[in-house]
Amino acid sequence: MSVRILHRSAVSLIALIPAAAFAEAPAPESREILVTSAPLEETADETATPVITLVGDELAHRRQGTLGETLAGQPGIHFDNFGGGASRPVIRGQTSPRVQVLSDSANVQDASGISADHAITGEPLLLRGIEVLRGPAALLYGGGAIGGAVNLLDTKIPTAIPASGISGAGEARLGTGDDERSVVGGVTVGSGALALRLEGAHREADDYRVPGAFGERRVAGSWNESSTFTAGGSWVGPDGYLGVAYTRVTGKYGLPGHSHEYEDCHTHGASLHCGSHDDHDDDHDHGEDDHDHEHEEESIFVKMRSERFDIRGEYRDPLPGFERVRFRMAHTNYRHDEIEHDEIATAYLNKAFDVRFELTHKAVAGFRGVFGVQHSDSTFSGIHAVVEDDVTRYTPFDISNTALFLHESRDFGPVRIEAAVRQEWQRIRPQTSLAAFMPSSAHDPFSVSASALWKVADGYSLALSLARSQRAPNVQELYAFGPHFASNTYEIGMVTGRTFNGMASTENRLETGKSINLTFRKTSGATTFTLGAYHQRVDNYIYGQTLDQYEEFRLIHYVAADATFTGVDGELRHQIMPELGVSLFGDYVRAKLKDDLGNLPRIPPGRLGTRVDAATGPFTAEAEYYRTFKQDRIADFETATPGYDMLNLTLSYKLDLGTDRWAELFARGTNLTNSFALNHASFVKDASPLRGRNFVFGVRTAF
């Protein structure tokens, strides 16, 4: 760690800690926390869809540099790590583009849904809470949530005036495994009906350390650097608020596993040719002798920038017969460059606009419900989509999506019945003169669901939900064409597969999932639990099928095939005494193609673990152990991934500094046994193992 970096981190720490930070005093850790992403803002125990909420101290202690790592370990949630700079949550075996990441119920609007090496722009250090909807959430948030949704709750737009006129919090962290240096700070001031908010975060981390079994002490290209700044303000009245915020996110991070050894690889139909054609006659031996290694590995990194404007509003009792009106609007200008040799090798741009309007009506014949409309427009580019004069060129795409949705709920004694419907209209139009080779795409997904929640007895409930959800293919799945060296792949979309390679065309098909979810809960008493079982049958499931492979370079064609997902997940907790509790948690998913066509790629294995937490006075402690089992149900061209053990420990001490003021010292150790662990869900699992032993030391304060 250089003197320059130490000095810069120290200056940032001194500047931000007094100003305080990302959230006011933490929310009470209670089951009564409202789930804002639920249509009627129920508690997590009142929703038919299984929901996980991560808030307060638990969120603060578990925060990592990426969203996927922050959520990993929750029942049913894994992640597809790509070094230290990018990782996305994997919910019940599915990730982007079937898991939608939201910013306070609005689309995040970056490029993370296109590829695993693209970072999610939400900064975990600035979040006051995370809500995870497991199972289909397409009725609320569209086909991008057919596998689940993750709602990031922030404080960039104040919704209340601080009682004393000013409030805030601050945090600083140091990590050993990757030499992490992080600071975060923010403050809210208010007078009368006006509230203003300033907040910021800065993080630096080097390549992280791994066990010796990897062959290197650190994972090259796993470094990460990011900064976020937000300024917001709002008018707050007795019945609601209206506010605006500006957020700028900048970052740079490495790409582990990157290789340009395969720059001459090209396709002949469904075959991959690398090197000279003579050499490739036997290149499927995957030997090292056929490849020229005269060039050493070159580093490549991503430079990212996002500027976003948010407008949010909410008003209670706006009109007779209506309880609430809710409004979200966002405009984002996003860009990230993949840089090599100080030159831009690939650039992704996304200029996006999103608006969402919800109107909640009061009970009519016992039914309460929400009607909503959502519209988004974006111009996206960065996909290798057109070949002209033997040169692969970028094509911008105009993408629009409009949706109407309705959700209704009614209680019949101890049983609550819910039903919902959503209609979408998606259009994708390439901005190219080669219309014959790049035709426009039009899809109209329709989704419907029904559920019942039965309060069996005091504290016990049983929820059953049925859903038919549809998803339209995204721009990558339709029009990708060319190499993506970050993931060592040559990718061909469904449309371009037909026009350039004569492959079977499936571009007009909608992905249709039919699912059943059963959730059994106990929410009171010394023993509580949430247990879930689910089955989802997906017709025309779109995935990247590996057609050919040369060494570590793969030819991928996006295709549609029928698939099924079946699994269980849950957590059981027993409060042994007021100061001591123990939990048991686990998850398992089986995902395969129908008609004995094989397994789906990158499906997480089963996991089983336990937690013990203790608290006495200002001290708290939590120990966590889980076993991730071997994954040997693999797709073509995959290799089995061995299981591993993970042991984590968190300690904290909180100081009461007076009314609504406190400070906390905490330490969290992860992978304490320094296990060598590969993540089967990762696109670069062999080049990017999980972190070795790591300790994070932090201080938090709030007023």
XYZ file of C-alpha atoms in Angstrom:
703
model
C 0.000 0.000 0.000
C 1.673 3.207 -1.127
C 2.164 6.320 1.000
C 0.089 8.236 -1.563
C -2.886 5.893 -1.151
C -2.601 5.930 2.654
C -2.538 9.712 2.655
C -5.542 9.967 0.327
C -7.552 7.488 2.418
C -6.698 9.330 5.630
C -7.770 12.664 4.178
C -11.056 11.135 2.985
C -11.659 9.626 6.405
C -11.070 12.900 8.237
C -13.355 14.728 5.821
C -16.262 12.309 5.901
C -16.521 10.963 9.425
C -17.537 14.251 11.083
C -20.100 14.866 8.369
C -21.577 11.410 9.034
C -23.133 9.206 6.503
C -25.096 6.859 4.448
C -28.115 6.440 6.683
C -29.590 7.825 9.800
C -29.755 5.650 12.911
C -30.276 2.073 11.749
C -33.762 0.770 11.367
C -34.972 -1.529 14.121
C -34.195 -5.125 13.313
C -37.701 -6.475 13.534
C -40.042 -8.608 11.528
C -42.379 -5.600 11.377
C -40.217 -3.880 8.751
C -42.366 -3.048 5.737
C -41.340 -4.476 2.385
C -41.543 -1.438 0.097
C -41.197 -3.562 -3.034
C -44.360 -5.480 -2.135
C -47.476 -4.001 -3.797
C -49.233 -3.059 -0.547
C -46.082 -2.613 1.599
C -46.694 -5.643 3.780
C -44.208 -7.063 6.259
C -41.988 -9.930 5.159
C -44.232 -12.351 7.059
C -47.369 -11.160 5.263
C -46.222 -11.667 1.682
C -47.089 -14.750 -0.318
C -43.804 -14.358 -2.221
C -40.796 -15.309 -0.048
C -38.915 -12.132 0.948
C -35.580 -11.533 2.668
C -34.854 -8.142 4.230
C -31.314 -7.133 5.150
C -31.135 -3.979 7.304
C -29.391 -2.386 10.264
C -26.372 -3.997 11.883
C -26.619 -7.194 9.853
C -26.386 -5.261 6.593
C -23.588 -3.036 7.900
C -21.451 -6.005 8.941
C -22.077 -8.046 5.777
C -21.470 -5.282 3.229
C -18.873 -6.105 0.599
C -17.552 -4.348 -2.472
C -20.223 -5.867 -4.716
C -23.929 -6.591 -4.312
C -23.580 -10.305 -5.019
C -20.980 -10.797 -2.278
C -23.086 -8.757 0.159
C -26.107 -11.036 -0.282
C -24.247 -14.346 -0.568
C -25.042 -16.656 2.329
C -28.712 -15.762 2.583
C -30.982 -18.791 2.017
C -31.532 -19.342 -1.693
C -29.017 -16.664 -2.741
C -25.598 -17.267 -4.301
C -23.535 -14.999 -6.582
C -21.583 -15.127 -9.852
C -18.323 -13.443 -8.868
C -16.021 -11.915 -11.466
C -13.062 -10.936 -9.308
C -13.454 -8.104 -6.839
C -15.177 -5.606 -9.132
C -18.347 -7.317 -10.322
C -20.768 -9.905 -8.975
C -24.508 -10.375 -9.339
C -26.935 -12.185 -7.029
C -28.094 -15.640 -8.103
C -31.572 -16.370 -6.709
C -32.769 -19.963 -6.721
C -30.395 -20.791 -9.550
C -31.191 -17.768 -11.728
C -29.445 -14.449 -12.258
C -29.569 -11.576 -14.759
C -31.411 -11.140 -17.044
C -34.024 -12.941 -14.911
C -33.193 -11.241 -11.602
C -34.037 -7.559 -11.664
C -31.968 -5.136 -9.571
C -33.964 -2.059 -8.572
C -33.176 1.292 -7.008
C -36.127 1.988 -4.693
C -38.429 0.111 -7.123
C -36.992 1.843 -10.249
C -34.708 0.185 -12.797
C -30.981 0.479 -12.030
C -30.202 1.215 -15.703
C -26.635 0.032 -16.190
C -25.151 -2.834 -18.233
C -25.004 -5.519 -15.524
C -27.801 -7.539 -17.131
C -25.715 -8.065 -20.272
C -22.672 -9.853 -18.875
C -21.289 -11.131 -15.577
C -18.194 -8.921 -15.845
C -20.319 -5.744 -15.757
C -20.704 -4.236 -12.287
C -24.004 -3.215 -10.719
C -23.852 0.532 -10.067
C -25.555 0.397 -6.652
C -23.004 1.028 -3.864
C -23.635 -1.336 -0.896
C -22.002 1.108 1.524
C -24.743 3.683 0.833
C -27.725 1.402 1.349
C -30.049 1.495 4.341
C -31.601 -1.826 3.368
C -31.926 -4.555 0.751
C -35.103 -6.454 -0.081
C -34.907 -9.727 -1.984
C -38.023 -11.205 -3.554
C -37.348 -14.878 -4.173
C -39.378 -16.453 -6.933
C -41.244 -14.735 -9.778
C -41.753 -10.989 -9.306
C -42.615 -10.358 -12.964
C -46.099 -9.157 -12.075
C -44.591 -6.156 -10.310
C -41.385 -5.440 -12.193
C -41.584 -7.128 -15.575
C -40.022 -10.128 -17.267
C -36.579 -9.156 -15.978
C -37.801 -10.315 -12.560
C -39.106 -13.717 -13.660
C -36.550 -15.293 -11.302
C -36.686 -12.686 -8.518
C -35.940 -9.068 -7.690
C -33.448 -7.201 -5.496
C -34.584 -3.781 -4.298
C -31.833 -1.420 -3.110
C -33.092 1.061 -0.504
C -31.133 4.289 -0.177
C -31.460 7.672 1.516
C -30.547 9.937 -1.400
C -33.995 11.611 -1.305
C -35.165 12.483 2.225
C -38.672 11.366 3.168
C -38.770 13.069 6.565
C -37.352 16.163 8.301
C -34.701 15.308 10.940
C -36.165 15.876 14.420
C -33.184 17.983 15.505
C -32.709 19.617 12.112
C -29.665 17.538 11.218
C -28.829 13.831 11.172
C -26.270 11.547 9.610
C -23.813 8.721 10.060
C -20.332 7.685 8.957
C -18.196 4.616 8.469
C -14.593 3.691 7.714
C -13.278 0.206 6.930
C -9.909 -1.476 6.451
C -9.503 -4.994 5.038
C -6.498 -7.314 5.162
C -7.143 -9.784 2.339
C -7.325 -7.133 -0.378
C -5.921 -4.106 1.490
C -9.369 -2.501 1.382
C -9.677 1.188 2.294
C -13.267 2.458 2.387
C -14.980 5.534 3.762
C -18.591 6.638 3.527
C -20.363 9.717 4.806
C -23.559 11.677 4.502
C -25.709 14.229 6.236
C -29.361 15.326 6.084
C -30.420 18.817 7.128
C -33.952 20.137 7.251
C -36.006 23.124 8.199
C -39.717 23.634 7.774
C -40.822 21.464 4.864
C -37.439 21.352 3.075
C -34.779 18.660 3.553
C -31.385 18.413 1.823
C -29.080 15.421 1.575
C -25.378 15.006 0.727
C -23.591 11.655 0.774
C -20.543 9.996 -0.674
C -18.470 6.827 -0.602
C -14.987 5.888 -1.761
C -13.484 2.410 -1.889
C -10.074 1.088 -2.945
C -9.006 -2.553 -2.891
C -6.030 -4.369 -4.364
C -5.958 -7.863 -5.870
C -7.269 -10.173 -3.160
C -5.317 -13.006 -1.561
C -6.221 -16.659 -2.063
C -4.949 -19.955 -0.627
C -1.776 -21.475 -2.008
C -3.682 -24.172 -3.911
C -4.399 -21.547 -6.571
C -0.705 -21.349 -7.454
C -0.528 -17.587 -6.919
C -0.796 -15.507 -3.742
C -3.348 -13.131 -5.277
C -5.915 -13.217 -8.075
C -4.571 -10.965 -10.808
C -7.152 -8.466 -12.012
C -9.352 -8.649 -8.897
C -8.664 -5.066 -7.772
C -11.476 -2.542 -7.469
C -11.811 1.213 -7.051
C -15.072 3.160 -6.916
C -16.501 6.513 -5.834
C -20.112 7.621 -5.449
C -21.486 11.097 -4.786
C -25.134 12.061 -4.320
C -26.929 15.361 -3.708
C -30.670 15.356 -3.120
C -33.484 17.394 -1.700
C -37.202 17.109 -1.086
C -40.316 18.867 0.033
C -41.865 16.959 2.935
C -45.443 17.474 4.064
C -47.731 15.712 6.536
C -49.124 13.429 3.804
C -46.121 12.799 1.584
C -43.021 14.081 -0.135
C -41.599 15.039 -3.517
C -37.853 15.021 -4.097
C -35.029 14.933 -6.608
C -31.458 13.601 -6.493
C -28.345 13.529 -8.638
C -25.932 10.578 -8.335
C -22.520 10.196 -9.961
C -20.738 6.854 -9.827
C -17.213 6.336 -11.144
C -15.138 3.211 -10.907
C -12.328 1.099 -12.262
C -11.827 -2.613 -11.725
C -9.789 -5.445 -13.136
C -10.977 -8.482 -15.078
C -9.472 -11.778 -13.883
C -9.147 -14.579 -16.396
C -8.908 -12.196 -19.321
C -6.844 -13.428 -22.259
C -6.148 -12.130 -25.749
C -4.424 -15.358 -26.722
C -7.490 -16.164 -28.786
C -7.729 -12.989 -30.884
C -7.620 -14.927 -34.130
C -10.504 -17.232 -33.168
C -13.466 -17.081 -35.524
C -16.498 -19.164 -36.417
C -17.367 -21.466 -39.279
C -21.046 -22.149 -38.685
C -21.278 -23.937 -35.343
C -17.534 -24.595 -35.139
C -14.778 -22.516 -33.582
C -11.508 -22.066 -35.468
C -8.408 -20.724 -33.739
C -4.907 -20.375 -35.133
C -4.326 -21.599 -38.666
C -6.866 -23.950 -40.173
C -4.230 -26.656 -40.345
C -3.575 -26.370 -36.636
C -7.262 -26.411 -35.850
C -7.785 -29.804 -37.438
C -6.857 -31.322 -34.108
C -7.347 -28.337 -31.826
C -10.166 -30.087 -29.967
C -7.449 -31.960 -28.114
C -7.267 -28.683 -26.170
C -3.518 -29.014 -25.901
C -1.090 -26.238 -25.113
C 1.269 -27.230 -27.940
C -1.007 -25.837 -30.675
C -1.116 -22.312 -29.348
C 1.438 -19.545 -29.685
C 2.329 -18.167 -26.233
C 4.945 -15.672 -27.379
C 2.818 -12.819 -25.958
C 2.544 -12.610 -22.200
C -0.809 -12.034 -20.527
C -1.911 -8.438 -20.844
C -3.957 -6.663 -18.196
C -7.361 -5.233 -19.034
C -9.696 -3.229 -16.858
C -13.095 -1.571 -16.895
C -13.526 2.169 -16.455
C -17.115 3.013 -15.599
C -19.137 6.208 -15.144
C -22.830 6.697 -14.442
C -24.777 9.916 -13.968
C -28.349 9.541 -12.799
C -31.216 11.879 -11.907
C -34.047 10.541 -9.746
C -37.431 12.074 -9.003
C -39.517 10.349 -6.348
C -42.824 11.235 -4.811
C -45.494 9.757 -2.600
C -48.743 11.203 -1.372
C -51.342 9.679 0.942
C -55.090 10.113 0.466
C -54.692 11.991 -2.841
C -58.324 11.502 -3.949
C -61.519 10.071 -2.505
C -61.345 6.291 -2.647
C -57.560 6.139 -2.957
C -54.978 5.496 -0.238
C -51.750 6.494 -1.936
C -50.106 7.600 -5.136
C -46.455 6.717 -5.744
C -44.191 8.055 -8.467
C -40.670 7.144 -9.629
C -38.746 8.632 -12.541
C -35.076 8.266 -13.445
C -32.761 9.324 -16.251
C -29.346 7.695 -16.524
C -26.320 8.279 -18.714
C -24.114 5.224 -18.289
C -20.839 4.289 -19.949
C -18.112 1.797 -19.317
C -14.980 1.173 -21.321
C -12.937 -2.013 -21.386
C -9.408 -0.674 -21.676
C -6.292 -2.457 -22.880
C -2.891 -0.954 -23.690
C -4.349 2.410 -22.588
C -6.841 2.191 -25.456
C -10.572 1.500 -25.428
C -11.117 -2.037 -26.696
C -14.893 -2.072 -26.122
C -17.318 0.633 -24.982
C -20.809 0.062 -23.564
C -23.231 2.993 -23.438
C -26.739 3.132 -22.037
C -28.830 6.303 -22.082
C -32.022 5.342 -20.315
C -35.245 6.860 -19.046
C -37.665 5.069 -16.712
C -40.954 6.181 -15.149
C -43.281 4.268 -12.835
C -46.653 5.336 -11.438
C -48.682 3.430 -8.832
C -52.149 4.208 -7.461
C -53.456 2.289 -4.436
C -57.210 2.214 -3.961
C -59.125 1.747 -0.742
C -61.225 -1.330 -0.100
C -63.991 -1.947 -2.630
C -66.169 -4.939 -1.707
C -63.278 -5.928 0.554
C -60.619 -5.742 -2.173
C -57.569 -3.486 -1.846
C -55.274 -3.099 -4.803
C -52.672 -1.265 -6.839
C -52.908 -0.163 -10.442
C -49.734 0.907 -12.163
C -48.080 1.913 -15.392
C -44.379 1.728 -16.220
C -42.438 2.908 -19.249
C -38.758 2.823 -20.133
C -36.746 3.978 -23.123
C -33.060 3.436 -23.706
C -30.391 3.621 -26.361
C -27.883 0.864 -25.741
C -24.671 0.072 -27.589
C -21.588 -2.039 -27.054
C -22.631 -5.413 -28.403
C -20.592 -6.773 -31.300
C -23.499 -7.001 -33.678
C -22.648 -6.266 -37.322
C -19.818 -7.360 -39.623
C -18.976 -4.936 -42.438
C -15.874 -5.439 -44.613
C -14.652 -8.146 -42.228
C -14.792 -5.659 -39.326
C -17.121 -6.174 -36.385
C -18.863 -2.895 -35.576
C -21.059 -1.693 -32.751
C -24.711 -0.984 -33.439
C -26.844 1.197 -31.162
C -30.252 -0.228 -30.280
C -33.391 1.714 -29.390
C -35.231 -0.237 -26.689
C -38.655 0.601 -25.301
C -40.883 -1.193 -22.824
C -44.353 -0.170 -21.664
C -46.383 -2.050 -19.073
C -49.707 -1.937 -17.266
C -50.221 -3.939 -14.082
C -52.924 -4.574 -11.491
C -52.683 -6.282 -8.108
C -55.709 -7.033 -5.894
C -55.946 -8.490 -2.386
C -58.803 -9.537 -0.097
C -59.032 -11.181 3.319
C -61.469 -14.005 3.959
C -61.086 -14.566 7.676
C -57.645 -16.132 8.247
C -56.999 -16.446 4.496
C -55.727 -13.672 2.252
C -56.252 -14.102 -1.487
C -54.165 -12.138 -3.996
C -54.270 -11.932 -7.784
C -52.241 -9.893 -10.260
C -51.904 -9.340 -13.986
C -49.317 -7.505 -16.111
C -49.149 -6.742 -19.822
C -45.934 -5.516 -21.455
C -44.980 -4.265 -24.900
C -41.258 -4.459 -25.723
C -39.673 -3.150 -28.918
C -36.004 -3.316 -29.950
C -34.873 -1.507 -33.096
C -31.261 -1.655 -34.328
C -29.916 1.637 -35.659
C -28.307 0.094 -38.732
C -28.678 0.256 -42.481
C -28.480 -3.555 -42.642
C -32.141 -4.004 -41.779
C -32.333 -7.311 -43.607
C -29.638 -8.764 -41.353
C -30.675 -6.972 -38.175
C -34.489 -6.995 -38.087
C -36.374 -5.198 -35.336
C -37.860 -7.227 -32.512
C -41.356 -6.939 -31.001
C -42.661 -8.950 -28.040
C -45.757 -8.602 -25.837
C -45.193 -10.574 -22.614
C -48.266 -11.296 -20.490
C -48.068 -12.482 -16.878
C -50.693 -13.515 -14.340
C -50.517 -14.865 -10.788
C -52.687 -15.952 -7.867
C -51.774 -16.686 -4.266
C -53.250 -17.520 -0.886
C -51.817 -16.863 2.586
C -53.437 -18.867 5.386
C -52.776 -17.898 9.005
C -53.066 -21.414 10.341
C -52.638 -20.553 14.017
C -51.001 -17.925 16.185
C -47.606 -17.292 14.571
C -47.990 -19.970 11.880
C -48.805 -19.306 8.232
C -48.844 -21.221 4.977
C -48.532 -19.435 1.608
C -49.160 -20.870 -1.829
C -48.505 -18.905 -5.016
C -49.038 -19.818 -8.661
C -47.673 -17.736 -11.512
C -47.462 -17.739 -15.278
C -44.748 -15.231 -16.174
C -43.346 -14.249 -19.545
C -40.041 -12.619 -20.484
C -38.942 -11.190 -23.807
C -35.339 -11.831 -24.893
C -32.976 -8.937 -24.259
C -30.713 -7.210 -26.753
C -27.695 -9.393 -25.948
C -29.601 -12.635 -26.415
C -30.979 -11.449 -29.751
C -28.151 -9.552 -31.433
C -24.795 -10.455 -29.858
C -22.147 -11.276 -32.420
C -18.420 -11.480 -31.803
C -15.748 -12.118 -29.193
C -16.034 -11.098 -25.558
C -12.499 -11.534 -24.267
C -13.373 -10.647 -20.670
C -15.189 -13.982 -20.384
C -13.155 -15.816 -23.073
C -16.223 -16.318 -25.239
C -17.385 -15.769 -28.791
C -21.107 -14.976 -28.456
C -23.803 -15.313 -31.102
C -27.348 -14.115 -30.576
C -30.530 -15.743 -31.819
C -31.055 -13.263 -34.657
C -27.423 -13.020 -35.713
C -27.106 -16.794 -35.421
C -29.615 -17.094 -38.222
C -28.349 -14.298 -40.455
C -24.618 -14.934 -40.206
C -24.241 -18.616 -39.366
C -27.361 -20.340 -40.620
C -28.292 -21.500 -37.107
C -31.868 -22.164 -36.025
C -33.776 -18.941 -35.359
C -35.835 -18.535 -32.161
C -35.976 -14.750 -31.937
C -39.777 -14.544 -31.909
C -40.224 -16.825 -28.933
C -41.201 -15.629 -25.491
C -39.783 -17.257 -22.391
C -42.768 -18.539 -20.401
C -42.436 -19.740 -16.824
C -45.120 -21.599 -14.903
C -44.284 -21.788 -11.227
C -45.581 -22.950 -7.885
C -44.158 -21.720 -4.561
C -45.024 -23.071 -1.120
C -43.845 -21.203 1.988
C -44.376 -22.335 5.592
C -43.587 -19.828 8.361
C -43.541 -19.547 12.131
C -42.985 -15.965 13.262
C -43.492 -15.922 17.051
C -42.130 -17.756 20.052
C -38.626 -18.956 20.828
C -38.479 -21.009 17.626
C -39.152 -19.327 14.296
C -38.645 -20.517 10.741
C -39.272 -19.872 7.061
C -39.236 -22.919 4.798
C -39.821 -22.761 1.053
C -40.268 -25.273 -1.765
C -40.730 -24.395 -5.418
C -40.994 -25.777 -8.917
C -40.771 -23.757 -12.101
C -41.226 -25.045 -15.642
C -39.910 -22.657 -18.272
C -40.814 -23.027 -21.929
C -38.286 -21.494 -24.337
C -35.727 -20.873 -21.598
C -33.015 -18.727 -23.239
C -29.429 -19.498 -22.298
C -25.927 -19.429 -23.717
C -25.227 -22.917 -25.061
C -21.558 -23.782 -25.550
C -21.202 -25.220 -29.051
C -17.434 -25.590 -29.250
C -14.358 -24.908 -27.156
C -10.676 -24.374 -27.859
C -8.627 -24.507 -24.657
C -10.444 -21.989 -22.430
C -12.156 -20.109 -25.269
C -15.798 -20.995 -25.913
C -18.263 -20.484 -28.735
C -21.656 -19.602 -27.234
C -24.960 -19.438 -29.071
C -28.073 -18.122 -27.333
C -30.823 -20.680 -27.808
C -34.250 -21.453 -26.380
C -35.116 -24.815 -24.816
C -37.569 -26.048 -22.201
C -36.167 -26.258 -18.654
C -37.216 -26.916 -15.068
C -36.075 -25.548 -11.705
C -36.958 -27.435 -8.512
C -35.636 -26.630 -5.071
C -35.958 -25.909 -1.383
C -34.522 -23.238 0.891
C -35.117 -21.961 4.374
C -33.900 -20.966 7.799
C -34.833 -22.143 11.287
C -33.924 -20.121 14.372
C -34.171 -20.909 18.075
C -33.674 -18.293 20.794
C -32.018 -20.368 23.517
C -32.025 -17.447 25.953
C -32.411 -13.684 25.518
C -28.670 -13.336 24.921
C -28.116 -16.396 22.735
C -29.654 -17.738 19.529
C -28.829 -20.409 16.966
C -29.947 -20.807 13.352
C -29.858 -23.545 10.745
C -30.116 -22.594 7.060
C -29.707 -24.182 3.669
C -30.760 -24.305 0.036
C -30.749 -26.620 -2.956
C -31.844 -26.226 -6.581
C -31.972 -28.746 -9.403
C -32.021 -27.123 -12.841
C -32.081 -29.112 -16.059
C -33.305 -29.117 -19.619
C -36.348 -31.198 -20.406
C -36.397 -34.335 -22.549
C -33.058 -35.495 -21.099
C -31.134 -32.776 -22.939
C -28.777 -32.252 -20.028
C -28.144 -29.774 -17.231
C -28.191 -26.013 -17.338
C -24.798 -24.295 -16.952
C -23.451 -22.526 -13.862
C -26.105 -23.738 -11.404
C -25.039 -23.326 -7.739
C -24.722 -26.505 -5.668
C -26.542 -27.259 -2.428
C -25.528 -25.598 0.819
C -26.144 -26.239 4.529
C -24.997 -24.099 7.434
C -25.515 -22.811 10.943
C -25.172 -19.496 12.776
C -24.782 -18.718 16.473
C -25.339 -15.164 17.688
C -24.860 -13.715 21.146
C -25.369 -10.286 22.713
C -24.642 -8.916 26.150
C -24.735 -5.216 26.871
C -22.852 -3.353 24.127
C -21.165 -6.536 22.823
C -22.498 -8.696 19.978
C -20.957 -11.690 18.270
C -21.962 -14.023 15.454
C -20.269 -17.168 14.205
C -21.291 -18.693 10.896
C -20.321 -21.974 9.292
C -21.669 -23.489 6.095
C -20.792 -26.295 3.738
C -21.175 -25.759 0.006
C -21.376 -29.163 -1.615
C -19.790 -30.495 -4.771
C -21.509 -29.631 -8.054
C -21.187 -32.545 -10.471
C -24.463 -32.082 -12.359
C -22.857 -30.090 -15.102
C -23.589 -28.904 -18.616
C -21.562 -29.682 -21.740
C -18.000 -28.300 -21.606
C -18.295 -27.628 -17.842
C -16.150 -29.294 -15.203
C -17.264 -30.466 -11.774
C -16.636 -28.061 -8.899
C -15.492 -29.454 -5.526
C -17.261 -28.498 -2.321
C -15.787 -26.327 0.381
C -16.285 -25.166 3.979
C -16.670 -21.548 5.010
C -16.237 -20.181 8.555
C -16.995 -16.521 9.367
C -17.002 -14.529 12.608
C -18.307 -11.038 13.445
C -17.659 -9.053 16.656
C -18.952 -5.577 17.516
C -19.026 -3.125 20.420
C -21.473 -0.221 20.438
C -21.081 2.981 22.458
C -24.106 5.063 23.452
C -23.169 8.727 22.976
C -26.484 10.226 24.043
C -29.841 10.848 22.413
C -29.859 9.290 18.935
C -26.055 9.247 18.915
C -23.845 6.179 18.929
C -20.578 4.751 17.691
C -19.621 1.167 16.933
C -16.384 -0.738 16.480
C -16.670 -3.979 14.552
C -14.513 -6.696 13.055
C -15.539 -9.415 10.624
C -13.416 -12.368 9.611
C -14.369 -14.437 6.575
C -13.027 -17.772 5.355
C -11.134 -18.139 8.613
C -9.895 -21.622 7.669
C -8.485 -20.208 4.411
C -10.315 -22.810 2.318
C -9.644 -22.937 -1.406
C -13.093 -22.382 -2.887
C -14.310 -22.249 -6.479
C -17.717 -20.811 -7.321
C -19.569 -22.968 -9.844
C -21.891 -20.055 -10.735
C -18.962 -17.938 -11.922
C -18.110 -17.545 -15.602
C -14.414 -17.555 -14.639
C -14.428 -19.914 -11.671
C -10.958 -21.356 -12.308
C -9.367 -17.918 -12.789
C -11.256 -16.234 -9.949
C -11.565 -18.397 -6.822
C -13.290 -16.968 -3.770
C -11.341 -14.805 -1.355
C -8.977 -16.416 1.107
C -8.837 -15.493 4.792
C -9.843 -11.856 5.232
C -10.450 -9.510 8.162
C -12.378 -6.251 7.924
C -12.077 -3.714 10.752
C -14.533 -0.846 10.857
C -15.921 2.046 12.845
C -19.439 3.465 12.441
C -21.096 6.459 13.993
C -24.504 8.139 13.758
C -26.257 11.171 15.167
